[in-house]
Short mmCIF file of C-alpha atoms in Angstrom, two decimals:
data_model
loop_
_atom_site.label_atom_id
_atom_site.label_comp_id
_atom_site.label_asym_id
_atom_site.label_seq_id
_atom_site.Cartn_x
_atom_site.Cartn_y
_atom_site.Cartn_z
CA VAL A 1 -11.59 33.51 -2.15
CA PRO A 2 -9.00 35.50 -0.14
CA GLY A 3 -6.61 33.39 1.89
CA ARG A 4 -3.24 33.06 3.56
CA CYS A 5 -0.47 30.71 2.51
CA SER A 6 -0.17 27.96 5.13
CA CYS A 7 3.58 27.85 4.58
CA CYS A 8 4.86 31.46 4.60
CA GLY A 9 1.80 33.32 5.88
CA ALA A 10 1.54 35.60 2.84
CA HIS A 11 -1.91 36.86 1.90
CA HIS A 12 -3.36 35.70 -1.40
CA GLY A 13 -6.57 36.98 -2.92
CA GLY A 14 -7.13 34.41 -5.65
CA THR A 15 -9.00 31.14 -5.79
CA ALA A 16 -8.55 28.21 -3.46
CA ARG A 17 -6.70 26.45 -6.27
CA SER A 18 -4.19 29.29 -6.70
CA LEU A 19 -3.78 29.45 -2.94
CA PHE A 20 -2.79 25.79 -3.01
CA THR A 21 -0.34 26.57 -5.80
CA LEU A 22 1.19 29.36 -3.73
CA THR A 23 1.53 27.00 -0.78
CA TYR A 24 3.20 24.35 -2.98
CA PHE A 25 5.54 27.05 -4.31
CA CYS A 26 6.61 28.01 -0.79
CA GLN A 27 7.00 24.42 0.33
CA ALA A 28 9.12 23.60 -2.70
CA LYS A 29 11.26 26.67 -2.04
CA GLN A 30 11.71 25.68 1.57
CA HIS A 31 12.79 22.20 0.49
CA GLN A 32 15.36 23.78 -1.82
CA GLN A 33 16.66 26.01 0.96
CA THR A 34 16.98 23.12 3.39
CA THR A 35 19.19 21.20 0.99
CA LYS A 36 21.55 24.19 0.83
CA ALA A 37 21.82 25.01 4.52
CA GLY A 38 21.41 21.70 6.26
CA THR A 39 18.30 19.61 5.86
CA ASP A 40 15.29 20.65 7.93
CA GLU A 41 13.93 17.19 8.71
CA LYS A 42 11.13 18.64 10.82
CA LYS A 43 9.77 20.60 7.84
CA ILE A 44 10.08 17.56 5.57
CA ILE A 45 8.08 15.45 8.05
CA GLU A 46 5.48 18.19 8.52
CA VAL A 47 4.90 18.73 4.80
CA LEU A 48 5.00 15.16 3.52
CA SER A 49 2.98 13.53 6.30
CA SER A 50 0.13 16.04 6.02
CA ARG A 51 -0.38 15.96 2.24
CA THR A 52 -2.05 13.46 -0.06
CA ALA A 53 -0.10 11.63 -2.75
CA GLU A 54 -1.59 13.95 -5.38
CA GLN A 55 -0.50 17.04 -3.46
CA ARG A 56 3.00 15.64 -3.01
CA GLN A 57 3.20 15.12 -6.78
CA GLN A 58 2.29 18.79 -7.29
CA ILE A 59 5.02 19.84 -4.87
CA LYS A 60 7.51 17.74 -6.87
CA GLN A 61 6.38 19.32 -10.14
CA LYS A 62 6.63 22.84 -8.74
CA TYR A 63 10.11 22.11 -7.36
CA LYS A 64 11.23 20.82 -10.75
CA ALA A 65 9.81 23.90 -12.52
CA LEU A 66 11.48 26.30 -10.07
CA TYR A 67 14.91 24.74 -9.71
CA SER A 68 15.30 22.39 -12.70
CA LYS A 69 16.12 19.57 -10.28
CA ASP A 70 14.25 16.57 -8.97
CA LEU A 71 13.19 16.87 -5.34
CA GLU A 72 13.92 13.18 -4.78
CA GLU A 73 17.47 13.52 -6.04
CA ASP A 74 18.15 16.48 -3.77
CA LEU A 75 16.75 14.67 -0.75
CA LYS A 76 18.61 11.43 -1.53
CA GLY A 77 21.88 13.24 -0.97
CA ASP A 78 20.78 14.79 2.31
CA LEU A 79 18.89 11.97 3.99
CA SER A 80 19.91 8.46 4.97
CA GLY A 81 18.72 5.13 6.29
CA ASN A 82 15.10 4.23 6.87
CA PHE A 83 14.07 7.89 7.07
CA LYS A 84 15.25 8.35 3.48
CA LYS A 85 13.41 5.21 2.38
CA ALA A 86 10.16 6.41 3.97
CA VAL A 87 10.48 9.91 2.48
CA LEU A 88 11.14 8.54 -1.01
CA ALA A 89 8.18 6.17 -0.64
CA LEU A 90 5.92 9.11 0.18
CA LEU A 91 7.20 11.04 -2.85
CA ASP A 92 6.37 8.16 -5.19
CA LEU A 93 3.03 7.78 -6.88
CA PRO A 94 1.29 4.94 -4.99
CA CYS A 95 1.08 2.78 -8.11
CA GLU A 96 4.78 3.33 -8.87
CA TYR A 97 5.84 2.57 -5.32
CA GLU A 98 3.79 -0.64 -5.31
CA ALA A 99 5.19 -1.60 -8.73
CA ARG A 100 8.72 -1.20 -7.34
CA GLU A 101 7.83 -3.34 -4.33
CA LEU A 102 6.44 -6.09 -6.58
CA GLN A 103 9.55 -6.00 -8.76
CA LYS A 104 11.72 -6.25 -5.66
CA ALA A 105 9.67 -9.23 -4.44
CA MET A 106 10.49 -11.11 -7.65
CA LYS A 107 14.05 -9.89 -8.20
CA GLY A 108 16.93 -12.32 -7.86
CA ALA A 109 16.78 -15.80 -6.37
CA GLY A 110 13.55 -16.65 -4.59
CA THR A 111 10.22 -14.87 -4.57
CA ASP A 112 8.55 -13.06 -1.69
CA GLU A 113 5.13 -14.64 -2.20
CA THR A 114 3.71 -13.07 0.96
CA LEU A 115 4.43 -9.61 -0.43
CA LEU A 116 2.82 -10.48 -3.77
CA ILE A 117 -0.32 -11.59 -1.92
CA GLU A 118 -0.28 -8.53 0.37
CA ILE A 119 -0.28 -6.06 -2.51
CA LEU A 120 -2.23 -7.81 -5.25
CA CYS A 121 -4.97 -9.35 -3.10
CA THR A 122 -5.80 -6.11 -1.25
CA ARG A 123 -6.05 -3.66 -4.16
CA ASN A 124 -9.18 -2.80 -6.15
CA ASN A 125 -9.45 -3.17 -9.92
CA LYS A 126 -8.45 0.42 -10.69
CA GLU A 127 -5.40 0.17 -8.46
CA ILE A 128 -4.37 -3.12 -10.13
CA VAL A 129 -4.64 -1.51 -13.57
CA ASN A 130 -2.54 1.46 -12.44
CA ILE A 131 0.10 -0.80 -10.90
CA LYS A 132 0.37 -2.80 -14.14
CA LYS A 133 0.82 0.39 -16.17
CA ALA A 134 3.42 1.74 -13.75
CA TYR A 135 5.31 -1.57 -13.80
CA LYS A 136 5.47 -1.45 -17.59
CA GLN A 137 6.64 2.18 -17.61
CA LEU A 138 9.27 1.68 -14.93
CA PHE A 139 10.74 -1.66 -16.00
CA ASP A 140 9.55 -2.11 -19.59
CA ARG A 141 8.23 -5.50 -18.54
CA ASP A 142 4.80 -7.06 -18.23
CA LEU A 143 3.80 -7.63 -14.61
CA GLU A 144 1.59 -10.61 -15.43
CA SER A 145 4.44 -12.31 -17.31
CA ASP A 146 6.85 -11.75 -14.44
CA VAL A 147 4.34 -13.12 -11.90
CA LYS A 148 3.82 -16.18 -14.11
CA SER A 149 7.56 -16.87 -14.33
CA ASP A 150 8.18 -16.36 -10.61
CA THR A 151 5.25 -18.33 -9.17
CA SER A 152 3.61 -21.69 -9.80
CA GLY A 153 0.59 -23.81 -9.02
CA SER A 154 -2.52 -22.39 -7.40
CA LEU A 155 -0.73 -19.21 -6.28
CA GLN A 156 0.25 -18.42 -9.84
CA LYS A 157 -3.25 -19.04 -11.18
CA ILE A 158 -4.94 -16.90 -8.54
CA LEU A 159 -2.51 -13.98 -8.85
CA VAL A 160 -2.75 -14.00 -12.63
CA THR A 161 -6.54 -13.95 -12.34
CA VAL A 162 -6.34 -11.07 -9.85
CA LEU A 163 -4.17 -9.18 -12.36
CA GLU A 164 -7.03 -9.33 -14.86
CA ALA A 165 -8.67 -6.69 -12.63
CA THR A 166 -12.15 -8.10 -13.11
CA ARG A 167 -13.13 -8.66 -9.47
CA ASP A 168 -16.79 -7.93 -8.73
CA GLU A 169 -16.78 -4.71 -6.69
CA THR A 170 -20.45 -4.49 -5.81
CA GLN A 171 -21.48 -4.66 -2.15
CA GLN A 172 -24.52 -6.88 -2.71
CA VAL A 173 -24.25 -10.41 -1.30
CA ASN A 174 -25.81 -13.48 -2.89
CA ALA A 175 -26.38 -16.03 -0.11
CA GLU A 176 -27.08 -18.90 -2.52
CA LEU A 177 -23.88 -18.18 -4.43
CA ALA A 178 -21.95 -18.10 -1.15
CA GLU A 179 -23.25 -21.58 -0.28
CA GLN A 180 -22.39 -22.89 -3.74
CA ASP A 181 -18.88 -21.39 -3.64
CA ALA A 182 -18.33 -22.89 -0.19
CA THR A 183 -19.30 -26.30 -1.57
CA ASP A 184 -16.97 -25.88 -4.56
CA LEU A 185 -14.10 -24.87 -2.28
CA TYR A 186 -14.73 -27.91 -0.10
CA LYS A 187 -14.63 -30.24 -3.10
CA ALA A 188 -11.45 -28.62 -4.43
CA GLY A 189 -9.89 -28.77 -0.98
CA GLU A 190 -10.44 -32.48 -0.55
CA GLY A 191 -7.33 -33.22 -2.58
CA ARG A 192 -9.00 -33.59 -5.95
CA TRP A 193 -6.90 -30.94 -7.69
CA GLY A 194 -7.22 -30.43 -11.41
CA THR A 195 -10.41 -29.03 -12.87
CA GLU A 196 -11.68 -28.41 -9.31
CA GLU A 197 -8.77 -26.02 -8.76
CA LEU A 198 -10.65 -23.58 -10.98
CA ALA A 199 -13.03 -23.09 -8.05
CA PHE A 200 -10.27 -21.49 -6.01
CA ASN A 201 -9.32 -19.15 -8.87
CA VAL A 202 -12.87 -18.02 -9.58
CA VAL A 203 -13.93 -17.59 -5.96
CA LEU A 204 -10.80 -15.94 -4.55
CA ALA A 205 -9.92 -13.71 -7.49
CA LYS A 206 -13.30 -12.79 -8.96
CA ARG A 207 -15.82 -12.48 -6.13
CA SER A 208 -16.33 -9.19 -4.31
CA TYR A 209 -14.91 -8.96 -0.81
CA SER A 210 -18.44 -8.75 0.59
CA GLN A 211 -19.31 -11.96 -1.25
CA LEU A 212 -16.10 -13.63 -0.05
CA ARG A 213 -16.95 -12.84 3.56
CA ALA A 214 -20.29 -14.60 3.11
CA THR A 215 -18.55 -17.58 1.49
CA PHE A 216 -16.01 -17.92 4.30
CA GLN A 217 -18.81 -17.71 6.81
CA ALA A 218 -20.43 -20.66 5.04
CA TYR A 219 -17.22 -22.64 4.97
CA LYS A 220 -14.67 -22.42 7.78
CA LYS A 221 -12.68 -25.63 7.43
CA VAL A 222 -10.37 -24.89 4.49
CA SER A 223 -6.77 -24.80 5.72
CA TYR A 224 -4.63 -24.00 2.70
CA SER A 225 -2.22 -21.15 3.52
CA LEU A 226 -3.06 -19.16 0.40
CA LEU A 227 -6.75 -19.45 1.13
CA VAL A 228 -6.12 -18.41 4.72
CA ASN A 229 -4.21 -15.33 3.58
CA THR A 230 -6.92 -14.37 1.12
CA GLN A 231 -9.60 -15.14 3.69
CA VAL A 232 -7.98 -12.77 6.18
CA CYS A 233 -7.73 -10.05 3.52
CA ALA A 234 -11.40 -10.41 2.64
CA LYS A 235 -12.87 -10.92 6.12
CA ASP A 236 -10.84 -8.35 8.02
CA CYS A 237 -8.47 -6.23 5.96
CA PRO A 238 -7.57 -3.90 8.89
CA GLY A 239 -6.87 -6.99 11.02
CA TYR A 240 -4.70 -8.43 8.24
CA PHE A 241 -2.55 -5.30 8.09
CA ALA A 242 -2.48 -5.03 11.90
CA THR A 243 -1.09 -8.57 12.03
CA LEU A 244 1.57 -7.78 9.41
CA LEU A 245 2.59 -4.67 11.33
CA TYR A 246 2.79 -6.59 14.60
CA GLN A 247 4.91 -9.31 13.00
CA SER A 248 7.23 -6.67 11.53
CA MET A 249 8.02 -5.44 15.06
CA LYS A 250 7.83 -8.75 16.94
CA GLY A 251 10.93 -10.11 18.65
CA ALA A 252 14.49 -9.02 17.98
CA GLY A 253 14.92 -6.62 15.08
CA THR A 254 12.37 -4.69 13.06
CA ASP A 255 11.22 -5.21 9.47
CA GLU A 256 11.37 -1.54 8.50
CA GLU A 257 10.48 -2.25 4.86
CA THR A 258 7.10 -3.66 5.89
CA LEU A 259 6.49 -0.79 8.31
CA ILE A 260 7.16 1.76 5.57
CA ARG A 261 5.14 -0.05 2.93
CA ILE A 262 2.00 -0.55 5.00
CA LEU A 263 1.94 2.82 6.75
CA VAL A 264 2.66 4.79 3.56
CA THR A 265 0.17 2.94 1.35
CA ARG A 266 -2.65 2.64 3.90
CA ALA A 267 -2.31 6.28 4.95
CA GLU A 268 -3.15 7.15 1.34
CA VAL A 269 -6.07 4.70 1.16
CA GLY A 270 -7.45 6.10 4.41
CA ASP A 271 -7.95 2.97 6.52
CA LEU A 272 -5.15 3.61 9.03
CA PRO A 273 -7.68 4.56 11.75
CA ALA A 274 -9.33 1.14 11.37
CA ILE A 275 -5.93 -0.59 11.39
CA LYS A 276 -4.94 1.31 14.54
CA GLU A 277 -8.19 0.33 16.25
CA LYS A 278 -7.76 -3.33 15.29
CA PHE A 279 -4.12 -3.31 16.45
CA GLN A 280 -5.22 -2.01 19.85
CA GLN A 281 -7.91 -4.70 20.12
CA MET A 282 -5.61 -7.54 19.10
CA TYR A 283 -2.41 -6.65 20.97
CA LYS A 284 -3.63 -4.49 23.89
CA LYS A 285 -1.37 -1.57 23.00
CA SER A 286 -1.52 1.22 20.49
CA LEU A 287 0.16 0.98 17.11
CA ALA A 288 1.86 4.31 17.81
CA GLU A 289 3.28 2.89 21.04
CA ALA A 290 4.65 -0.14 19.19
CA VAL A 291 6.20 2.02 16.46
CA ARG A 292 7.69 4.37 19.05
CA SER A 293 9.40 1.52 20.90
CA ASP A 294 10.75 -0.17 17.74
CA THR A 295 12.03 2.83 15.77
CA SER A 296 14.14 5.91 16.43
CA GLY A 297 15.12 9.36 15.19
CA ASP A 298 13.49 11.09 12.25
CA PHE A 299 12.25 7.76 10.92
CA ARG A 300 10.19 7.34 14.09
CA LYS A 301 8.93 10.93 13.90
CA LEU A 302 7.76 10.49 10.30
CA LEU A 303 5.92 7.23 10.98
CA LEU A 304 4.24 8.70 14.06
CA ALA A 305 3.22 11.74 12.01
CA LEU A 306 1.56 9.42 9.48
CA LEU A 307 -0.27 7.70 12.35
CA HIS A 308 -1.44 10.98 13.90
#
């Protein structure tokens, strides 16, 4: 299929696949040129924000083959601040980026339990498996073991169960099961912890999100914070991420790490439009408007490009 390279405009008469390769070649070359003669942040934003994670990996591979250097290493020396963090996040494989975020959440004194819940309770089984593999490759450690040592109680049990990656992913809802699970949650939530705590593990970590929505509809009185977090994830995932984004920009200061993490990972998943819509409904302003007012420079431009 004849075509034209979207990067340099050159004609190419091969297949669509080879046309993509030509485009990656040109983009990689342009990246290399920008690092020599002043970084072209506009081109970096244009290329990285408009490509999938898989395409960005191909650009990295082509760059390495052409110049015997890692694209990330070249960019690290030319970029700075939150813009550099966002660019490097986009150049990571999603599973590797999320593995790094989990390791950071458990590193040093204290554990960022909210971050553990955000990542592990919103990923599907395949994504969990890939994150575990990436964690092992990057840190030569077992993610489940680290989660066990850094958490305790019901949170530990639920996260470890989630890491088994055996959640039901069918869309079919069993109304009778929802009623039974709601009853089990009520009994476990009445303070009789012990064997009843198993109900929380099984329901929250094993049931499909469709099934969980039916269960939470049947039972609305449970008030445990972990259950509330998981309930929000299951009932309204876009609303959950919209809330996290709002909180990251609320008041004085901005939590740039959360902004980067959510916008980069959800842009790849493809539910940013739903998150944007929910943000507008909940806070009466657009997510882009909020990002624009709380960020600046090339960092702002990159985030807005992801939201476009």
